[in-house]
CSV table of C-alpha atoms in Angstrom, one decimal:
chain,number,residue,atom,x,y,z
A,29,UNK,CA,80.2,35.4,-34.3
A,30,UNK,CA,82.2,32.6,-32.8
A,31,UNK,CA,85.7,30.9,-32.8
A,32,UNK,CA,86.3,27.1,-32.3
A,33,UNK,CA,89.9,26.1,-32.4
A,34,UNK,CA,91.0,22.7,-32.9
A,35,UNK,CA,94.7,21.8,-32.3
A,36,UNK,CA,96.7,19.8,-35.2
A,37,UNK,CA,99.8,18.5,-35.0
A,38,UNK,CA,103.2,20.4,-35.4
A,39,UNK,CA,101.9,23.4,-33.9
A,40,UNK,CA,99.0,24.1,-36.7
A,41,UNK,CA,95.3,24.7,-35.5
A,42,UNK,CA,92.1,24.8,-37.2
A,43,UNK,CA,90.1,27.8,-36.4
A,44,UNK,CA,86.1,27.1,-37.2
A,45,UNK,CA,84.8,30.6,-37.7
A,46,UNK,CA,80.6,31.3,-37.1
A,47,UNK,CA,79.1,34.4,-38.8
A,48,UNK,CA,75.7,34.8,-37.7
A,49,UNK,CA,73.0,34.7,-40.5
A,50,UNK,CA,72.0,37.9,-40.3
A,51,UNK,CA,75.6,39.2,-40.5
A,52,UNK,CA,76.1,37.2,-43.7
A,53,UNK,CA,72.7,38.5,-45.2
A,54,UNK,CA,74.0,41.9,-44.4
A,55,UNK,CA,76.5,40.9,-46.9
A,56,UNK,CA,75.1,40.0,-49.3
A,57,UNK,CA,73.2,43.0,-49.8
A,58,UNK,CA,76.3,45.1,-49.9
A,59,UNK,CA,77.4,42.4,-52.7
A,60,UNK,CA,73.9,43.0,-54.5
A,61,UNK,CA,74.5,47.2,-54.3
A,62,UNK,CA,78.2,46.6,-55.4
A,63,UNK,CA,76.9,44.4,-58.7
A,64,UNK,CA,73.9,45.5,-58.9
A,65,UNK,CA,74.8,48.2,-61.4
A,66,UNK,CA,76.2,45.7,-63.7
A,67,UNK,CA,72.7,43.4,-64.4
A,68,UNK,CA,70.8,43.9,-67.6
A,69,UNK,CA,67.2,42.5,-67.0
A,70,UNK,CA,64.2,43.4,-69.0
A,71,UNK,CA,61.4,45.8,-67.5
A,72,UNK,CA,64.0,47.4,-65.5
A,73,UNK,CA,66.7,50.2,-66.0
A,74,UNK,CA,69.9,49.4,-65.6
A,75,UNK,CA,71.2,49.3,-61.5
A,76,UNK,CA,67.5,49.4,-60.5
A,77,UNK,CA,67.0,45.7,-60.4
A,78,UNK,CA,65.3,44.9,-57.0
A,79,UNK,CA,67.8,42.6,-55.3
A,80,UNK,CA,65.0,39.6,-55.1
A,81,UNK,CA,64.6,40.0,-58.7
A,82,UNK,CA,68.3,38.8,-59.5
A,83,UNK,CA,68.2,35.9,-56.9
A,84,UNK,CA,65.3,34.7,-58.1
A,85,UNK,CA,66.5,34.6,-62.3
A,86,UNK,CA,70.1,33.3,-61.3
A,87,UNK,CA,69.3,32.0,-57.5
A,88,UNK,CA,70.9,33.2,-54.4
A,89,UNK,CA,74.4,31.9,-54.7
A,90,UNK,CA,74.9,34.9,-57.2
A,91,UNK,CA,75.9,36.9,-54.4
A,92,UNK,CA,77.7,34.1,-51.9
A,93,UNK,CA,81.3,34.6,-53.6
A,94,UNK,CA,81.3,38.9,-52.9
A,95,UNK,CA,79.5,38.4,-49.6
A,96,UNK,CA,82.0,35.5,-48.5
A,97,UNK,CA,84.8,38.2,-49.2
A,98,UNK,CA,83.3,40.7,-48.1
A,99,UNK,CA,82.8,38.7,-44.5
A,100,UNK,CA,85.8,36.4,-44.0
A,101,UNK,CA,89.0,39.0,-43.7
A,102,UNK,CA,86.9,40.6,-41.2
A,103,UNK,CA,85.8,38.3,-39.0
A,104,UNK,CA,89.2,36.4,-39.4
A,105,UNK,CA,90.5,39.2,-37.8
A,106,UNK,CA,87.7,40.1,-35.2
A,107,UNK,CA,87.7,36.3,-33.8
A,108,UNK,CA,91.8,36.2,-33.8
A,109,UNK,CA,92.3,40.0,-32.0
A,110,UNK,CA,89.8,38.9,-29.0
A,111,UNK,CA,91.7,35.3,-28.4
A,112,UNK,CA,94.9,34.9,-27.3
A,113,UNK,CA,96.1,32.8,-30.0
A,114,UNK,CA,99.8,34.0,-31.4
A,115,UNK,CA,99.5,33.2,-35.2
A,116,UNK,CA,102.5,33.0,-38.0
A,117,UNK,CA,101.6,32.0,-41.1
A,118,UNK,CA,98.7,32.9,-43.5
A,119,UNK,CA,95.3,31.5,-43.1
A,120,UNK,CA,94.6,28.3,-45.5
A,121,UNK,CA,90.7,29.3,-45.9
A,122,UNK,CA,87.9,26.8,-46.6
A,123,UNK,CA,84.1,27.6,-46.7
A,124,UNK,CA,81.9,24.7,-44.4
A,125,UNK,CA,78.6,26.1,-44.8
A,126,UNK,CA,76.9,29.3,-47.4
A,127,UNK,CA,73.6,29.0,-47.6
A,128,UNK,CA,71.0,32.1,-47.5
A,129,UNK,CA,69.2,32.7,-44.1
A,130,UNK,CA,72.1,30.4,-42.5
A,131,UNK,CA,75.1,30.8,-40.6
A,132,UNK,CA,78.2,31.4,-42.5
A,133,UNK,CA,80.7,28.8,-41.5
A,134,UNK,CA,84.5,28.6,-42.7
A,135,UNK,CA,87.7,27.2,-41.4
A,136,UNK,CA,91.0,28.8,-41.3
A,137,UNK,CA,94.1,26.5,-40.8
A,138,UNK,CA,96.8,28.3,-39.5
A,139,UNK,CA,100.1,27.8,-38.0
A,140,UNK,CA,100.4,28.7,-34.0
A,141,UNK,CA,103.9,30.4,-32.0
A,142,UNK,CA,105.8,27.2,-31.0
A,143,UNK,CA,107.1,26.7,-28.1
A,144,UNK,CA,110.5,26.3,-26.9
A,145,UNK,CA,112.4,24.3,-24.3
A,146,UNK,CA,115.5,26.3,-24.0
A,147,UNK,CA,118.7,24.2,-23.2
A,148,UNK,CA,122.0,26.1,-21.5
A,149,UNK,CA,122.4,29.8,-23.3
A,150,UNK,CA,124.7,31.5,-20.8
A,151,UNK,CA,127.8,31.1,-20.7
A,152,UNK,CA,127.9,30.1,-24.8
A,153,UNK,CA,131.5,28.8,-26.0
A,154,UNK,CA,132.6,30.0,-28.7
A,155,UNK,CA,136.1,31.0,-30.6
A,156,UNK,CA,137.8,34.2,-30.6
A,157,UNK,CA,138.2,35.8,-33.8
A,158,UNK,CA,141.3,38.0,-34.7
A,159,UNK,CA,140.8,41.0,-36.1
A,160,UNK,CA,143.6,42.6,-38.2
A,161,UNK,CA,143.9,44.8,-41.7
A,162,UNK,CA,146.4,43.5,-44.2
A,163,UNK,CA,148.2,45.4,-46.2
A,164,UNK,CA,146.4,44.2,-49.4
A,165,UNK,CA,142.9,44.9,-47.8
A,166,UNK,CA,143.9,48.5,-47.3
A,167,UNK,CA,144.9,48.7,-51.3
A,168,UNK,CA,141.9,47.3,-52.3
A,169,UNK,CA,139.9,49.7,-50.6
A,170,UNK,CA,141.3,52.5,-51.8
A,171,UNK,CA,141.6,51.1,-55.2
A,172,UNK,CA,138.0,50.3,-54.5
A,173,UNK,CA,137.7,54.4,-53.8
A,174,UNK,CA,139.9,55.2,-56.8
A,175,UNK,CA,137.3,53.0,-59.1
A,176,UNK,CA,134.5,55.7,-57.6
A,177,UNK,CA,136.6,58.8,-58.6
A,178,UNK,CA,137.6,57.3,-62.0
A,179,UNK,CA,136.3,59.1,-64.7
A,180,UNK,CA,134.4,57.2,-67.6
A,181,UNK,CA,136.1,57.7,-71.3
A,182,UNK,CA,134.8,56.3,-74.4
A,183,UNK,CA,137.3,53.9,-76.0
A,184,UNK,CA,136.9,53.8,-80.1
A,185,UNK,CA,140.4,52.6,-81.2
A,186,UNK,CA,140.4,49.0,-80.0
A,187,UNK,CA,138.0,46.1,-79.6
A,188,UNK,CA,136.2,45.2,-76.2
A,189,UNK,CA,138.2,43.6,-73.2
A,190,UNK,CA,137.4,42.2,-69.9
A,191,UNK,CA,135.9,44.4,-67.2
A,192,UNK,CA,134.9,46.7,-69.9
A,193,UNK,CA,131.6,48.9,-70.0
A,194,UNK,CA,129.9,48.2,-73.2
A,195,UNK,CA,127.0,49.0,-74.8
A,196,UNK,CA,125.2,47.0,-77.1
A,197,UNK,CA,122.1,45.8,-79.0
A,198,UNK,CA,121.3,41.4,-78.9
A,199,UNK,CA,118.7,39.6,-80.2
A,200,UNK,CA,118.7,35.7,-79.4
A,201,UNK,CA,117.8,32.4,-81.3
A,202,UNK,CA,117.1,29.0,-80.6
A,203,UNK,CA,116.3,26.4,-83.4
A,204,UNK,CA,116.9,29.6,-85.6
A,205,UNK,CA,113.7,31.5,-84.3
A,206,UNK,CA,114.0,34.8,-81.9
A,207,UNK,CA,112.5,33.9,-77.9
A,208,UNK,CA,110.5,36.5,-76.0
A,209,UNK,CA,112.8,38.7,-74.2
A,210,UNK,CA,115.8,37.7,-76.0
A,211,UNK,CA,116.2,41.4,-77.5
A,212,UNK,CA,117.6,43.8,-76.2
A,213,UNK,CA,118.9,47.4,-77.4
A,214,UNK,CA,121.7,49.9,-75.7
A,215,UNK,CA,122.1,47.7,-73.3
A,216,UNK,CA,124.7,48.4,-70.9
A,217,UNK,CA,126.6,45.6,-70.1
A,218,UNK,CA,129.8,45.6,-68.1
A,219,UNK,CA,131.9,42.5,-69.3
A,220,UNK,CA,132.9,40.1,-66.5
A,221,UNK,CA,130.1,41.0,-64.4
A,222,UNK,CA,128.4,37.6,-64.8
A,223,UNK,CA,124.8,39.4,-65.6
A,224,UNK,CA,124.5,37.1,-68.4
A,225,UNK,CA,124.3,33.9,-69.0
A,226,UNK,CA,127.4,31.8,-69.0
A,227,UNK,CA,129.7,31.9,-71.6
A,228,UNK,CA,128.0,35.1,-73.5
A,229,UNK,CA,130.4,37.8,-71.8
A,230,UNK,CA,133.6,36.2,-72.5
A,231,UNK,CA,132.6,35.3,-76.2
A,232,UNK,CA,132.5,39.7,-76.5
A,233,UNK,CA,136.0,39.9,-75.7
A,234,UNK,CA,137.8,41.2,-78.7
A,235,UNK,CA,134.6,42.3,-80.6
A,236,UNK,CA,134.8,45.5,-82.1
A,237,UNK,CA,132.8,48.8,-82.4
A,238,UNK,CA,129.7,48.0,-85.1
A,239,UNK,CA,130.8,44.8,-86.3
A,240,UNK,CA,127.8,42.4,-85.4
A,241,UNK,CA,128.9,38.7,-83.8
A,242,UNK,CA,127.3,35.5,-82.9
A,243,UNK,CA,127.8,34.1,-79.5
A,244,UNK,CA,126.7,30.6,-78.9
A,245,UNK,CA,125.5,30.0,-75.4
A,246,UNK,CA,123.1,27.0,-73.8
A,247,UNK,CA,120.6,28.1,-70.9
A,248,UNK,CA,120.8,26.4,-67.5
A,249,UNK,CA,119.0,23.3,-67.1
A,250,UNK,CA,117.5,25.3,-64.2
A,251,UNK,CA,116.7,28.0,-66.8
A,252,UNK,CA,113.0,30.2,-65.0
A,253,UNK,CA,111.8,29.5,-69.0
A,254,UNK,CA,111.1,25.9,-69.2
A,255,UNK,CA,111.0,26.5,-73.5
A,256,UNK,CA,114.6,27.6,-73.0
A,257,UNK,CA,116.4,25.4,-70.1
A,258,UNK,CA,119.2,23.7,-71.3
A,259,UNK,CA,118.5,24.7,-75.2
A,260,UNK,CA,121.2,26.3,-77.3
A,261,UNK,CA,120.9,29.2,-78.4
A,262,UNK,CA,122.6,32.1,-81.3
A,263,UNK,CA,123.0,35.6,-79.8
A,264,UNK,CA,123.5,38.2,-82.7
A,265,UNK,CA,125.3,40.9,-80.8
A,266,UNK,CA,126.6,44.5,-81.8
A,267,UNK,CA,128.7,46.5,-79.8
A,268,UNK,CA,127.7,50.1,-80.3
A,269,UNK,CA,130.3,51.5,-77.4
A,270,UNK,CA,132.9,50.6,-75.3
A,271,UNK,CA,134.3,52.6,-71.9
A,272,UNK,CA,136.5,52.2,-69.6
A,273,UNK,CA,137.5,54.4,-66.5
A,274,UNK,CA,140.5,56.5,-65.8
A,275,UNK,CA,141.8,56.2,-62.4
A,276,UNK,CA,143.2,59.2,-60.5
A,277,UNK,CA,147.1,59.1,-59.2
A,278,UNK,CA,147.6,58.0,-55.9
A,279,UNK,CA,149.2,60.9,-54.3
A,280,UNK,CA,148.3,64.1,-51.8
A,281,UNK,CA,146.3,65.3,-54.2
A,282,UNK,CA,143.9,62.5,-54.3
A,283,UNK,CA,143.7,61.7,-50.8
A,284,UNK,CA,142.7,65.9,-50.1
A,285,UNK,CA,140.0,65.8,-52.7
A,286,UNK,CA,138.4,62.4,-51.5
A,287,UNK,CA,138.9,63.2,-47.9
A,288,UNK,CA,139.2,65.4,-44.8
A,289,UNK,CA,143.3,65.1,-45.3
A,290,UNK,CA,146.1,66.9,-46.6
A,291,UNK,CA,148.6,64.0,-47.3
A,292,UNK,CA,148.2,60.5,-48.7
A,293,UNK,CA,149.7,59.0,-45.3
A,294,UNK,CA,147.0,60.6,-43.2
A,295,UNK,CA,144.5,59.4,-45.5
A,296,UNK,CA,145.8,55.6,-45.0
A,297,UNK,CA,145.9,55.7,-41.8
A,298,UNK,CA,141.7,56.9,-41.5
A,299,UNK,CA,141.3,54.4,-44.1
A,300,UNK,CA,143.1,52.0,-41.5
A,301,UNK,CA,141.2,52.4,-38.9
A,302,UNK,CA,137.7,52.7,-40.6
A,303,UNK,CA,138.6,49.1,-41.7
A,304,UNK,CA,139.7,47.9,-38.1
A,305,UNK,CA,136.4,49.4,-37.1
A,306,UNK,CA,134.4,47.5,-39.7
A,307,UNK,CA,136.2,44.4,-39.0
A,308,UNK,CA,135.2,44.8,-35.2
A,309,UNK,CA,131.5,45.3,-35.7
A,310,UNK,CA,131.6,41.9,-38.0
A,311,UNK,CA,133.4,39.6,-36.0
A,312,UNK,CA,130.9,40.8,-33.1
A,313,UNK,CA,128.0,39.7,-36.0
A,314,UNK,CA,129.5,36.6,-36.0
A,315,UNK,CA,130.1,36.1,-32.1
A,316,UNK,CA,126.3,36.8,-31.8
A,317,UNK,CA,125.5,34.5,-35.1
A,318,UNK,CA,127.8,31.0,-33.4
A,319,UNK,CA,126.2,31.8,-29.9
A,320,UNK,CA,122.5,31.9,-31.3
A,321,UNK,CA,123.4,29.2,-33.1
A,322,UNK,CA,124.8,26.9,-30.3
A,323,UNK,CA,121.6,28.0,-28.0
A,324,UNK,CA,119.3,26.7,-30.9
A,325,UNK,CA,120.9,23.5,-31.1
A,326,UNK,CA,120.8,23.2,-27.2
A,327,UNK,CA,117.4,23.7,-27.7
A,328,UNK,CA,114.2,22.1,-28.9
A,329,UNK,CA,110.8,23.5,-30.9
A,330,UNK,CA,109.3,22.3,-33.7
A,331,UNK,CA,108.5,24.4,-36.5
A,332,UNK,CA,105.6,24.1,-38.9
A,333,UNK,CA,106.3,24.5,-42.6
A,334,UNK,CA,103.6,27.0,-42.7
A,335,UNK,CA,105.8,29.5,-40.5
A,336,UNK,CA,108.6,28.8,-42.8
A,337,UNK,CA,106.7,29.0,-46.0
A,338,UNK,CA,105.5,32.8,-44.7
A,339,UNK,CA,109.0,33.9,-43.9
A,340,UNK,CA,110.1,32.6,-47.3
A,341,UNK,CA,107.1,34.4,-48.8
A,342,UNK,CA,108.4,37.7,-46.4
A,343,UNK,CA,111.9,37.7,-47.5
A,344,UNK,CA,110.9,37.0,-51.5
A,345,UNK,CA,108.7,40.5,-50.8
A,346,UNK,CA,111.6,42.1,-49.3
A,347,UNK,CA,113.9,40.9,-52.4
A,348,UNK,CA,111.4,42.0,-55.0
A,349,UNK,CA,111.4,45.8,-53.0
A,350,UNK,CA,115.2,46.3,-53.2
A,351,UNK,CA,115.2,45.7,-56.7
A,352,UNK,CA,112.2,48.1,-57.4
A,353,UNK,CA,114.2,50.8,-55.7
A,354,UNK,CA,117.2,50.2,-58.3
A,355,UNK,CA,115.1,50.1,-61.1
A,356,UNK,CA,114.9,46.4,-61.9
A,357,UNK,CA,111.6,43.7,-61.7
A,358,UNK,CA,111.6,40.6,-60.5
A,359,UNK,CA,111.2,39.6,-64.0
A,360,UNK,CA,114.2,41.2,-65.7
A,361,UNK,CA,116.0,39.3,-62.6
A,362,UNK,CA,115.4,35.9,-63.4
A,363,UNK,CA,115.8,36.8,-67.2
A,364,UNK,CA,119.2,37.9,-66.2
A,365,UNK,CA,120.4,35.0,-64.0
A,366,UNK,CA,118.1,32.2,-64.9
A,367,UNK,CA,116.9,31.8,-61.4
A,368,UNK,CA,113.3,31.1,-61.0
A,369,UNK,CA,111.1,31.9,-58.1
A,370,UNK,CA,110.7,28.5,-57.4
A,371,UNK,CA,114.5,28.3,-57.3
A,372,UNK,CA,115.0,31.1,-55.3
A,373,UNK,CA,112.2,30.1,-52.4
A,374,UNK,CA,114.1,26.9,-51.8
A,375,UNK,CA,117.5,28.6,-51.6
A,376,UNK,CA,116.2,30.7,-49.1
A,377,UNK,CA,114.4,28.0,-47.0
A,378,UNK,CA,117.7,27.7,-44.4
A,379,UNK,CA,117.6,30.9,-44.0
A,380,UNK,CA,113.6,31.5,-43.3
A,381,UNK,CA,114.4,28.7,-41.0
A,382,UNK,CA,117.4,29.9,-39.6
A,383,UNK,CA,115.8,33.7,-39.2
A,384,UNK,CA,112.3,31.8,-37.2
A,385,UNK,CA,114.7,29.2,-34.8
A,386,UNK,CA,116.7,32.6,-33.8
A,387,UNK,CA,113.6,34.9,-33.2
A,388,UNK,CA,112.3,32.2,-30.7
A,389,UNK,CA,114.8,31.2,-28.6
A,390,UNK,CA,115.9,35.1,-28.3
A,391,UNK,CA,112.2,35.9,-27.1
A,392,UNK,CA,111.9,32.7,-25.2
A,393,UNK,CA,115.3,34.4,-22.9
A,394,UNK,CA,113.9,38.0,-23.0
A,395,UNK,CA,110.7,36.4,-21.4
A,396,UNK,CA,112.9,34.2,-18.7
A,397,UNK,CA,115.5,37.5,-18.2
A,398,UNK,CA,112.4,39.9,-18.0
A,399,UNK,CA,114.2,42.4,-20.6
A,400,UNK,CA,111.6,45.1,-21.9
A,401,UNK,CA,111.9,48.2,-24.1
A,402,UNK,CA,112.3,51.2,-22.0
A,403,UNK,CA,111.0,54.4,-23.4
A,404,UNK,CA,114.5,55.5,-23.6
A,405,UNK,CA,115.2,52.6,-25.8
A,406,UNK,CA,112.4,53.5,-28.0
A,407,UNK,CA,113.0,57.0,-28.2
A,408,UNK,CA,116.2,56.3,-29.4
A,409,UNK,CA,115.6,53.6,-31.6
A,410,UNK,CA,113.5,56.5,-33.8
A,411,UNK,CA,116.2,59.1,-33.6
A,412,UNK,CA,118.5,56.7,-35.0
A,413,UNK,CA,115.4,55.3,-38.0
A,414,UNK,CA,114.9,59.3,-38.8
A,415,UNK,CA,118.5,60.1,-39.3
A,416,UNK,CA,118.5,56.9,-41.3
A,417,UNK,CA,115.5,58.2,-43.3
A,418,UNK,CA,117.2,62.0,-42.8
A,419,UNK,CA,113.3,63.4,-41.2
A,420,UNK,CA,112.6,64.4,-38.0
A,421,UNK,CA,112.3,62.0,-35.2
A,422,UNK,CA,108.9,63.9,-34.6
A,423,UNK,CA,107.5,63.3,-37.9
A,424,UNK,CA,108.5,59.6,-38.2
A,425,UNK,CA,106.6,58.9,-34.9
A,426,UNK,CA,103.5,60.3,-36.0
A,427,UNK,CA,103.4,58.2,-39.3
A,428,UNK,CA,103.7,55.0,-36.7
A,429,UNK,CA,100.7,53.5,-36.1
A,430,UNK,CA,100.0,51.1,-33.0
A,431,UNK,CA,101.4,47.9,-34.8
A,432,UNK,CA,104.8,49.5,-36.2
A,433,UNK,CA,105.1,50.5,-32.6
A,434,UNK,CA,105.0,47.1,-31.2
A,435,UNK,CA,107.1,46.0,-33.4
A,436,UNK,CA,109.7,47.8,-32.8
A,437,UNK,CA,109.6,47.3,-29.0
A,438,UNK,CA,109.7,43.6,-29.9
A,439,UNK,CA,112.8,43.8,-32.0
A,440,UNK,CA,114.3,45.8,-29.1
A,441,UNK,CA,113.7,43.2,-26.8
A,442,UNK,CA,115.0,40.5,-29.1
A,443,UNK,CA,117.8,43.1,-30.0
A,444,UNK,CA,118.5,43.5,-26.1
A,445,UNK,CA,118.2,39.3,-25.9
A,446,UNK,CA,121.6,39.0,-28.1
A,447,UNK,CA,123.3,41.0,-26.4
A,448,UNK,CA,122.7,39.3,-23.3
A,449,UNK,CA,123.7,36.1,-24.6
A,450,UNK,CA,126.4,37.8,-26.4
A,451,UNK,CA,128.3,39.3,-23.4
A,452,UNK,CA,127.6,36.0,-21.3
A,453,UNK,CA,129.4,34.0,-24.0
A,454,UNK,CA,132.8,33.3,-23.4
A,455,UNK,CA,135.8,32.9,-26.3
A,456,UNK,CA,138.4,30.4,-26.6
């Protein structure tokens, strides 16, 4: 095999990737034994079709499409792990040359590490932020705590009000015919909550147990469902329960059951101080995010829109996880909010951006102030994972494989770049 690499403008490169004939012939013989089993040709049982048989009834090419996939992730990654090319983006693939008893030929274009010409980033101005608790941020929080110790009681002698917890069953129309996914049954639904589209929520306010309503509502223009955006539309709703939570007193006796304290003084006091503690860690978020952002702007690199189009792709993966893990699909989302995933990618395109500009000039001063990741630093950067993951710091280093483990010394070193530039920084 063989790697030629061509340099493009804003940082992208075309990589022309050689597979020897032999190599790709070797290929297409596993594709003949993977289809092979599938061919019905008369004379012969079925999976015993001598490979030149097939090629010759349906020519060679039969093969090319299995054979090129078989071939390109592989050698993709053979040719990149013995250069020292730093790649960020997804290969755009393209096939130069497939032809039986030739070399395979195919291009990958890719987007490179930029470079970056770092301007001043010690000694970063930036303003001081006051930290204090207000009163009314302590009540809210422990109103906030009182919500989570509330118990939930059905309600069956009124009609439904706002920040209620209903249940109910829908079923929408537009142009007097039912959509797909406009049905719904026991749906919980907590009014005020804005998990449906504008307008339907507060139309449920003062409907009552079992009586079936209409709610007239219009999807966004910017509606995921091009047949629905900006069409009105009839929801025939029934309310089948309503709740609402009792909240405990605020006295000793609360603040002993939902804490380590005996009185309701001590309690506000922890609660106090939790708060202050809070509020320190985020104004030092903030410190770090102005100073990261002042050293970007003294700073120049120029990012290709592949690298941002794979971080946007990254974080949209990351999205789609969290709401696996509470139960919901991407789907359900966008039916909910009327977001679509085009929507969404472009809403998050300052931030991919924002996310790459950081990353770079961090390593670009972790690489000028020599920082590296001790094994101390390691060590305790998996303590702290497993207690996140509540396993053994033992066991979560043997399911790390080589990659995971570079990783994380890389975000160490970043890690270990912002605070650098954090406690050079000076507030005014």
């Amino acid at each position: 095999m063989s790697l030629q690499v061509e340099k493009l403008e804003k940082n992208m490169a075309k990589l022309t990737i050689e597979v020897s004939a032999e190599e790709f012939e070797k290929a297409i013989h596993r594709a003949y034994l993977k289809n092979k089993g599938k061919m019905n040709i008369q004379g012969f049982r079925k999976g015993k079709v001598p490979q030149a048989v097939i090629e010759r009834m349906y020519g060679a090419q039969i093969f090319y499409e299995d054979a090129a996939n078989d071939v390109i992730p592989t050698a993709y990654q053979e040719e990149i792990g013995k250069s020292e090319l730093i790649i960020v983006s997804q290969p755009k693939i393209d096939v130069e040359q497939i032809e039986k008893g030739k070399p395979f030929i195919f291009t990958a274009e890719v987007a490179l590490k930029p470079e970056v010409t770092l301007g001043d980033y010690k000694g970063i101005e930036v303003k001081k932020i006051e930290i204090e608790v207000t009163e009314e941020e302590l009540n809210q929080e422990i109103e906030r705590v009182r919500n989570q110790n509330g118990r939930t009681v059905t309600v069956e002698d009124r009609a439904v009000q706002q920040n209620d917890m209903t249940v109910i069953d829908f079923e929408g129309f537009v142009d007097g015919e039912p959509f797909q996914g406009g049905k719904g049954e026991n749906y919980d639904l907590v009014i005020g909550s804005g998990a449906f589209i504008p307008g339907f929520e507060d139309q449920l306010i003062g409907a009552e147990i079992g009586k079936e309503i209409e709610i007239q509502v219009t999807f966004p223009e910017q509606y995921h469902s091009k047949d629905l955006a900006g069409k009105a539309a009839t929801f025939k709703v029934t309310v089948k329960e309503i709740k609402v939570k009792e909240l405990p007193e605020l006295d000793d006796e609360f603040a002993s059951e939902v804490s380590d304290f005996d009185t309701l003084e001590e309690y506000k006091q922890d609660v106090k101080a939790k708060l202050l503690e809070k509020k320190e860690d985020d104004a030092y978020d903030q410190k770090e995010d102005a100073v990261v952002e002042k050293i970007i702007e003294n700073s120049q690199m120029e990012i290709p829109e592949a690298m941002v189009d794979y971080q946007i792709r990254n974080m949209m993966d990351e999205f789609v996880r969290n709401l696996q893990m509470q139960g919901l699909s991407i789907e359900q989302y966008f039916q909910f909010t009327g977001l679509s995933a085009q929507k969404m990618m472009e809403d998050m395109k300052p931030n991919a951006m924002k996310k790459i500009q950081s990353r770079l000039v961090l390593e670009k001063i972790a690489e000028l102030e020599n920082l590296t990741a001790t094994q101390e630093d390691v060590d305790q950067e998996i303590e702290d994972a497993a207690a996140a993951y509540n396993m053994e710091a033992s066991k979560l280093r043997d399911f790390m494989g080589e990659a995971e483990m570079k990783q994380m010394k890389e975000d160490i070193v970043v890690q270990k770049a912002a605070e650098f530039v954090v406690e050079a920084a000076q507030e005014v």
